[in-house]
mmCIF file of C-alpha atoms in Angstrom:
data_model
loop_
_atom_site.group_PDB
_atom_site.id
_atom_site.type_symbol
_atom_site.label_atom_id
_atom_site.label_comp_id
_atom_site.label_asym_id
_atom_site.label_seq_id
_atom_site.Cartn_x
_atom_site.Cartn_y
_atom_site.Cartn_z
ATOM 1 C CA UNK A 1 0.080 -0.085 0.137
ATOM 2 C CA UNK A 2 1.499 3.325 -0.712
ATOM 3 C CA UNK A 3 1.592 6.386 1.612
ATOM 4 C CA UNK A 4 -0.733 8.950 1.546
ATOM 5 C CA UNK A 5 1.264 11.852 0.617
ATOM 6 C CA UNK A 6 -0.987 14.724 0.070
ATOM 7 C CA UNK A 7 -0.923 17.433 1.960
ATOM 8 C CA UNK A 8 -3.568 19.321 4.098
ATOM 9 C CA UNK A 9 -1.344 22.789 3.939
ATOM 10 C CA UNK A 10 -2.994 25.754 2.404
ATOM 11 C CA UNK A 11 -0.972 28.206 0.147
ATOM 12 C CA UNK A 12 0.274 31.193 1.961
ATOM 13 C CA UNK A 13 -1.775 34.583 1.818
ATOM 14 C CA UNK A 14 -0.301 37.185 -0.662
ATOM 15 C CA UNK A 15 -0.812 40.606 -1.397
ATOM 16 C CA UNK A 16 0.023 41.800 -4.977
ATOM 17 C CA UNK A 17 -0.021 45.498 -5.809
ATOM 18 C CA UNK A 18 -0.658 45.918 -9.549
ATOM 19 C CA UNK A 19 0.204 49.109 -10.981
ATOM 20 C CA UNK A 20 -1.943 49.899 -14.351
ATOM 21 C CA UNK A 21 0.168 49.136 -17.149
ATOM 22 C CA UNK A 22 0.289 52.537 -19.287
ATOM 23 C CA UNK A 23 1.336 50.442 -22.423
ATOM 24 C CA UNK A 24 -2.025 48.390 -22.128
ATOM 25 C CA UNK A 25 -3.943 51.674 -21.946
ATOM 26 C CA UNK A 26 -2.524 53.232 -24.819
ATOM 27 C CA UNK A 27 -3.052 50.129 -26.635
ATOM 28 C CA UNK A 28 -6.820 49.989 -25.999
ATOM 29 C CA UNK A 29 -7.379 53.300 -26.516
ATOM 30 C CA UNK A 30 -5.560 52.869 -30.275
ATOM 31 C CA UNK A 31 -7.884 50.068 -30.771
ATOM 32 C CA UNK A 32 -10.617 51.882 -29.732
ATOM 33 C CA UNK A 33 -9.724 54.769 -31.942
ATOM 34 C CA UNK A 34 -9.117 53.111 -35.068
ATOM 35 C CA UNK A 35 -12.510 51.365 -34.520
ATOM 36 C CA UNK A 36 -14.528 54.201 -34.270
ATOM 37 C CA UNK A 37 -12.916 55.866 -37.286
ATOM 38 C CA UNK A 38 -13.457 52.552 -39.251
ATOM 39 C CA UNK A 39 -16.941 52.395 -37.829
ATOM 40 C CA UNK A 40 -17.699 55.924 -38.995
ATOM 41 C CA UNK A 41 -16.212 55.514 -42.404
ATOM 42 C CA UNK A 42 -18.444 52.340 -42.938
ATOM 43 C CA UNK A 43 -21.379 53.899 -42.109
ATOM 44 C CA UNK A 44 -20.573 57.107 -44.561
ATOM 45 C CA UNK A 45 -19.766 54.655 -47.135
ATOM 46 C CA UNK A 46 -23.217 53.038 -46.603
ATOM 47 C CA UNK A 47 -25.073 55.747 -46.930
ATOM 48 C CA UNK A 48 -23.590 56.539 -50.166
ATOM 49 C CA UNK A 49 -21.284 59.662 -48.594
ATOM 50 C CA UNK A 50 -18.322 58.163 -49.597
ATOM 51 C CA UNK A 51 -17.530 56.743 -53.221
ATOM 52 C CA UNK A 52 -17.324 53.188 -54.046
ATOM 53 C CA UNK A 53 -13.617 51.894 -54.075
ATOM 54 C CA UNK A 54 -12.730 51.296 -58.054
ATOM 55 C CA UNK A 55 -9.664 50.288 -59.064
ATOM 56 C CA UNK A 56 -10.075 52.249 -62.565
ATOM 57 C CA UNK A 57 -10.761 55.146 -60.836
ATOM 58 C CA UNK A 58 -7.707 57.073 -59.424
ATOM 59 C CA UNK A 59 -10.193 59.422 -57.684
ATOM 60 C CA UNK A 60 -11.850 56.663 -55.561
ATOM 61 C CA UNK A 61 -8.507 55.156 -54.570
ATOM 62 C CA UNK A 62 -7.191 58.354 -53.229
ATOM 63 C CA UNK A 63 -10.526 58.305 -51.083
ATOM 64 C CA UNK A 64 -10.026 55.145 -50.043
ATOM 65 C CA UNK A 65 -6.054 55.775 -49.057
ATOM 66 C CA UNK A 66 -7.750 58.820 -46.943
ATOM 67 C CA UNK A 67 -9.920 56.579 -44.897
ATOM 68 C CA UNK A 68 -7.139 54.040 -44.067
ATOM 69 C CA UNK A 69 -4.897 57.189 -43.172
ATOM 70 C CA UNK A 70 -7.750 58.748 -40.757
ATOM 71 C CA UNK A 71 -8.117 55.151 -39.308
ATOM 72 C CA UNK A 72 -4.223 55.163 -38.821
ATOM 73 C CA UNK A 73 -4.444 58.565 -37.466
ATOM 74 C CA UNK A 74 -6.618 58.087 -35.124
ATOM 75 C CA UNK A 75 -5.007 55.213 -33.631
ATOM 76 C CA UNK A 76 -1.451 57.076 -33.555
ATOM 77 C CA UNK A 77 -3.531 60.324 -32.085
ATOM 78 C CA UNK A 78 -5.229 57.932 -29.089
ATOM 79 C CA UNK A 79 -2.089 56.002 -28.429
ATOM 80 C CA UNK A 80 -0.033 59.052 -27.728
ATOM 81 C CA UNK A 81 -2.505 60.700 -25.772
ATOM 82 C CA UNK A 82 -1.283 61.458 -22.236
ATOM 83 C CA UNK A 83 -2.136 58.642 -19.458
ATOM 84 C CA UNK A 84 -2.931 59.624 -16.167
ATOM 85 C CA UNK A 85 -1.541 58.014 -13.672
ATOM 86 C CA UNK A 86 -3.977 55.850 -11.190
ATOM 87 C CA UNK A 87 -3.747 54.316 -7.917
ATOM 88 C CA UNK A 88 -2.599 50.946 -7.951
ATOM 89 C CA UNK A 89 -5.087 48.161 -7.451
ATOM 90 C CA UNK A 90 -4.269 45.196 -5.298
ATOM 91 C CA UNK A 91 -5.219 41.578 -5.626
ATOM 92 C CA UNK A 92 -5.270 39.732 -2.478
ATOM 93 C CA UNK A 93 -5.014 35.933 -1.737
ATOM 94 C CA UNK A 94 -6.254 34.863 1.880
ATOM 95 C CA UNK A 95 -5.047 31.296 1.313
ATOM 96 C CA UNK A 96 -8.142 29.948 0.060
ATOM 97 C CA UNK A 97 -9.744 32.830 -1.855
ATOM 98 C CA UNK A 98 -9.038 35.547 -4.157
ATOM 99 C CA UNK A 99 -10.031 39.544 -3.466
ATOM 100 C CA UNK A 100 -9.684 42.510 -5.594
ATOM 101 C CA UNK A 101 -9.042 45.717 -3.514
ATOM 102 C CA UNK A 102 -10.251 48.736 -5.890
ATOM 103 C CA UNK A 103 -9.970 52.154 -4.936
ATOM 104 C CA UNK A 104 -13.081 52.189 -2.931
ATOM 105 C CA UNK A 105 -13.970 48.830 -1.810
ATOM 106 C CA UNK A 106 -12.705 45.165 -1.712
ATOM 107 C CA UNK A 107 -14.648 42.376 -4.353
ATOM 108 C CA UNK A 108 -14.679 38.871 -4.038
ATOM 109 C CA UNK A 109 -13.296 37.498 -7.210
ATOM 110 C CA UNK A 110 -12.294 34.657 -9.235
ATOM 111 C CA UNK A 111 -9.497 35.264 -11.302
ATOM 112 C CA UNK A 112 -8.901 33.503 -14.364
ATOM 113 C CA UNK A 113 -5.936 33.817 -16.791
ATOM 114 C CA UNK A 114 -7.390 35.010 -20.353
ATOM 115 C CA UNK A 115 -4.165 35.628 -21.983
ATOM 116 C CA UNK A 116 -0.972 34.225 -21.104
ATOM 117 C CA UNK A 117 2.527 35.436 -22.440
ATOM 118 C CA UNK A 118 5.147 34.619 -20.477
ATOM 119 C CA UNK A 119 6.193 38.552 -19.626
ATOM 120 C CA UNK A 120 2.489 39.557 -19.661
ATOM 121 C CA UNK A 121 -0.952 38.430 -18.874
ATOM 122 C CA UNK A 122 -4.488 39.270 -19.129
ATOM 123 C CA UNK A 123 -6.571 38.437 -16.008
ATOM 124 C CA UNK A 124 -10.571 38.351 -16.250
ATOM 125 C CA UNK A 125 -11.974 39.007 -13.076
ATOM 126 C CA UNK A 126 -15.328 37.886 -12.307
ATOM 127 C CA UNK A 127 -17.528 38.021 -9.101
ATOM 128 C CA UNK A 128 -18.220 34.820 -6.776
ATOM 129 C CA UNK A 129 -20.498 33.372 -4.280
ATOM 130 C CA UNK A 130 -20.024 32.293 -0.983
ATOM 131 C CA UNK A 131 -18.634 29.108 -1.671
ATOM 132 C CA UNK A 132 -15.732 30.318 -4.269
ATOM 133 C CA UNK A 133 -17.682 29.446 -7.488
ATOM 134 C CA UNK A 134 -17.859 32.459 -10.166
ATOM 135 C CA UNK A 135 -20.883 34.251 -10.737
ATOM 136 C CA UNK A 136 -22.118 34.325 -14.236
ATOM 137 C CA UNK A 137 -19.963 34.819 -17.218
ATOM 138 C CA UNK A 138 -19.727 38.382 -17.323
ATOM 139 C CA UNK A 139 -16.329 40.027 -16.075
ATOM 140 C CA UNK A 140 -16.622 42.357 -13.603
ATOM 141 C CA UNK A 141 -12.767 43.946 -14.560
ATOM 142 C CA UNK A 142 -10.136 43.204 -16.290
ATOM 143 C CA UNK A 143 -6.640 43.510 -15.077
ATOM 144 C CA UNK A 144 -3.401 43.519 -17.682
ATOM 145 C CA UNK A 145 -0.199 42.648 -15.688
ATOM 146 C CA UNK A 146 3.685 42.519 -16.805
ATOM 147 C CA UNK A 147 6.300 41.083 -15.564
ATOM 148 C CA UNK A 148 8.293 44.614 -15.362
ATOM 149 C CA UNK A 149 5.124 46.021 -13.653
ATOM 150 C CA UNK A 150 4.990 43.374 -10.575
ATOM 151 C CA UNK A 151 8.916 43.003 -10.215
ATOM 152 C CA UNK A 152 9.949 40.257 -7.672
ATOM 153 C CA UNK A 153 6.513 39.137 -7.156
ATOM 154 C CA UNK A 154 5.710 38.134 -10.471
ATOM 155 C CA UNK A 155 6.670 34.337 -10.191
ATOM 156 C CA UNK A 156 4.771 33.955 -7.111
ATOM 157 C CA UNK A 157 1.286 35.573 -8.640
ATOM 158 C CA UNK A 158 1.799 32.944 -11.314
ATOM 159 C CA UNK A 159 2.196 30.174 -9.091
ATOM 160 C CA UNK A 160 -1.048 31.431 -7.071
ATOM 161 C CA UNK A 161 -3.030 31.839 -10.177
ATOM 162 C CA UNK A 162 -2.358 28.755 -11.612
ATOM 163 C CA UNK A 163 -1.586 26.420 -8.366
ATOM 164 C CA UNK A 164 -3.781 27.839 -5.873
#
């Protein structure tokens, strides 16, 4: 008979200060700006305010290039807009459950690693019930984290997210 090697120990309680990554903020702004301009251009084309692109016509080709340039300029402008510093948000693990301390109030959450790129990850934070299960499918918040932003606590956070 093999001995029971399972442990009844719990993971240690930890606190992770998560600074808001300015690069992530700029990326999402650029994506939103480009999407808004592309949506406006599509609506104008649908209503007949922009000519249909025809490869035989130079004028219509210039309109298509101008629309693409406007989308690119909107993305660049949104990305270069200054990012206001915000208070760091805190993820707490009490040994059994996760908490998200935002400015204002703590929220009981279930963190899910949505994207993991080794040096960067995107967490989807979902509210949880008293038994630790996620409530619904809607995210209460998203948190973009980087190795550079978390420093020495990066590895510990990853271990807690994947193993605790």
